[in-house]
Amino acid sequence: MKSLSQNVLLVDDEEKLLKTIARRMTLLGFKPLKATSGISAIEIAKKNNIDLAIVDLQMPGMDGLVTIAKLKEIHPNLKTILLTGHGNNKVKQATEALDSGYFEKDDMVDFWKFIKTINTGGQTVVIRPTGTSDSKSDTFPSNEIEIHPEKMYSQSYHSEIFSKERIIGETEAILALRKNIKRLAALDCSVLLRGESGTGKEFFARTIHSNSMRQAQQFIAIDCTNFSNEQLIAQLLGYQKGSFSDAMQERMGIFSGDPVGTIFFDSIEDLSIQMQSQLFDIIETISSRQSGENEIRLLFASETDLAKRVKSKSFQKSLYERLTLFEFYIPPLRDRKEDIPTLCRYFLDRYRQDFKKPVETISPKMIEMFMSYDFPGNVRELQHIIERAVILTDSQTIDVNHMPDRFQNINKSKNQAQNKKFQTLAEIETQYIKEVLAGTNDNKSRTAEILGISRAALWRKLKQMKQKT
């Protein structure tokens, strides 16, 4: 059987090492594609089919972990290997989240042994962590080979997905969001969360934080709508007593005080252009001073499309590029209505325990009403409705009587519509012809012209109307 050449993307900023690995890959029957940075690797991946990517961890600009995450956005099933100077828990957690393996550079003998096993005469390589098996079968189809390299660390640090804060929903958009956030939680890069008010942007930000290596550190949420330029700078950098009207005493800033794990900037679009520029400068300055475990992770949220704001020059391009390395859209509840019953069950269980209430179910009629309602306040609105209903009820079932007035009105409107006597098309036509005749003082020619029919056709309709009366 003739061996099929596989495209292997090699990413390393050390060109000498890159050429050495590429040369050996060629000798082993692979087709190497070389990139000296994460950015160039992404451009290559957009234009080529890639079977395997081997990425160096330490690179200027975009590091290896972020590069792998971006490559998997382009090729979701891409197999990847991270090359690192030394392994640690952070790297292990990140590679697990990214479904990637990794080798240490000081043990390249094992790396090359592994690479040789991949050259399998055109068979598909299935990279799996040591000690795992396919949940569907203990054996693999004849066109697949399972590989368990000893140095491919991929320990299970996420045995339960998002054990701290659950992402509720099974729609395609939420499943994809859950998968991507799990991957990104282990990285250090900035993330922009975009969605309408009430979709849960801060919840998703907290989920990223609580599933990262920073989970034991502080999570600080800053609502940009609540601060003037002066106040926001003071919050970030601190201030001296008397430096502005409300500065009654000296205060350390977020960037200059105790170690912080994650800062979440909500409603980033509400900052003035001047403050956007200042925030960009502050972030760049602080980032250049930090390294390793002391580095603060920055998360952002916006209700608007910032790309459009950049085009209209109402948002600074440099800040936009800084915060949109990864951008995720959180869909409104009206676009994921299949998740409403699951969300109702979750909030019901939560609040009946909190308030020690006997309520056990929500009536099918109430669920039906929820499914026909657009929830302008999104998940937050649904959450508050269920919380309110649990507080108000002493029965085992929540029904329309426990709902806010707007749902009472929906129910009344529905009943009125069901009881209303509807007209037939013929009755509506008859009524309209009478109205036009009255408006033209019984002028048949003018009436026919308005109705868009001939005078003869009008006479036929008038004859039919007379026969029915």
mmCIF file of N, CA and C in Angstrom, residues 4 96 113 122 129 183 217 219 224 247 250 270 329 414 437 457 462:
data_model
loop_
_atom_site.group_PDB
_atom_site.id
_atom_site.type_symbol
_atom_site.label_atom_id
_atom_site.label_comp_id
_atom_site.label_asym_id
_atom_site.label_seq_id
_atom_site.Cartn_x
_atom_site.Cartn_y
_atom_site.Cartn_z
ATOM 1 N N LEU A 4 0.586 7.650 2.097
ATOM 2 C CA LEU A 4 0.074 8.964 1.731
ATOM 3 C C LEU A 4 0.777 10.033 2.547
ATOM 4 N N GLU A 96 -4.779 19.577 28.119
ATOM 5 C CA GLU A 96 -5.985 18.766 28.334
ATOM 6 C C GLU A 96 -7.213 19.496 27.809
ATOM 7 N N LYS A 113 10.440 9.123 18.151
ATOM 8 C CA LYS A 113 9.868 7.769 18.153
ATOM 9 C C LYS A 113 8.370 7.836 17.862
ATOM 10 N N GLY A 122 -0.721 5.942 5.323
ATOM 11 C CA GLY A 122 -2.003 6.514 4.937
ATOM 12 C C GLY A 122 -3.112 6.281 5.930
ATOM 13 N N PRO A 129 -4.824 10.312 25.100
ATOM 14 C CA PRO A 129 -4.019 10.280 26.313
ATOM 15 C C PRO A 129 -3.818 8.852 26.789
ATOM 16 N N ARG A 183 -11.957 25.177 26.532
ATOM 17 C CA ARG A 183 -10.607 25.254 25.959
ATOM 18 C C ARG A 183 -9.875 26.505 26.431
ATOM 19 N N GLN A 217 -7.646 32.907 42.903
ATOM 20 C CA GLN A 217 -7.385 34.343 42.988
ATOM 21 C C GLN A 217 -8.669 35.137 42.766
ATOM 22 N N PHE A 219 -11.577 37.522 41.297
ATOM 23 C CA PHE A 219 -12.253 37.890 40.056
ATOM 24 C C PHE A 219 -12.900 39.244 40.311
ATOM 25 N N CYS A 224 -18.278 49.322 33.110
ATOM 26 C CA CYS A 224 -17.737 50.573 32.560
ATOM 27 C C CYS A 224 -18.775 51.691 32.499
ATOM 28 N N ALA A 247 -11.691 61.630 46.633
ATOM 29 C CA ALA A 247 -10.518 60.906 47.155
ATOM 30 C C ALA A 247 -10.244 61.335 48.592
ATOM 31 N N GLU A 250 -5.871 57.671 50.686
ATOM 32 C CA GLU A 250 -5.052 56.986 49.683
ATOM 33 C C GLU A 250 -5.600 55.586 49.439
ATOM 34 N N ASP A 270 -19.128 51.328 26.285
ATOM 35 C CA ASP A 270 -19.603 52.587 26.862
ATOM 36 C C ASP A 270 -18.477 53.544 27.252
ATOM 37 N N TYR A 329 -19.967 34.950 20.686
ATOM 38 C CA TYR A 329 -21.309 35.533 20.701
ATOM 39 C C TYR A 329 -22.230 34.645 21.527
ATOM 40 N N LYS A 414 -54.804 35.492 24.653
ATOM 41 C CA LYS A 414 -54.913 34.194 23.992
ATOM 42 C C LYS A 414 -56.346 33.671 24.088
ATOM 43 N N LEU A 437 -67.833 51.690 -1.801
ATOM 44 C CA LEU A 437 -69.024 52.282 -2.427
ATOM 45 C C LEU A 437 -69.494 53.506 -1.649
ATOM 46 N N ALA A 457 -67.072 42.871 -13.389
ATOM 47 C CA ALA A 457 -66.776 42.013 -12.232
ATOM 48 C C ALA A 457 -67.405 42.571 -10.967
ATOM 49 N N LEU A 462 -71.707 42.409 -6.729
ATOM 50 C CA LEU A 462 -72.858 43.055 -6.098
ATOM 51 C C LEU A 462 -74.095 42.164 -6.189
#
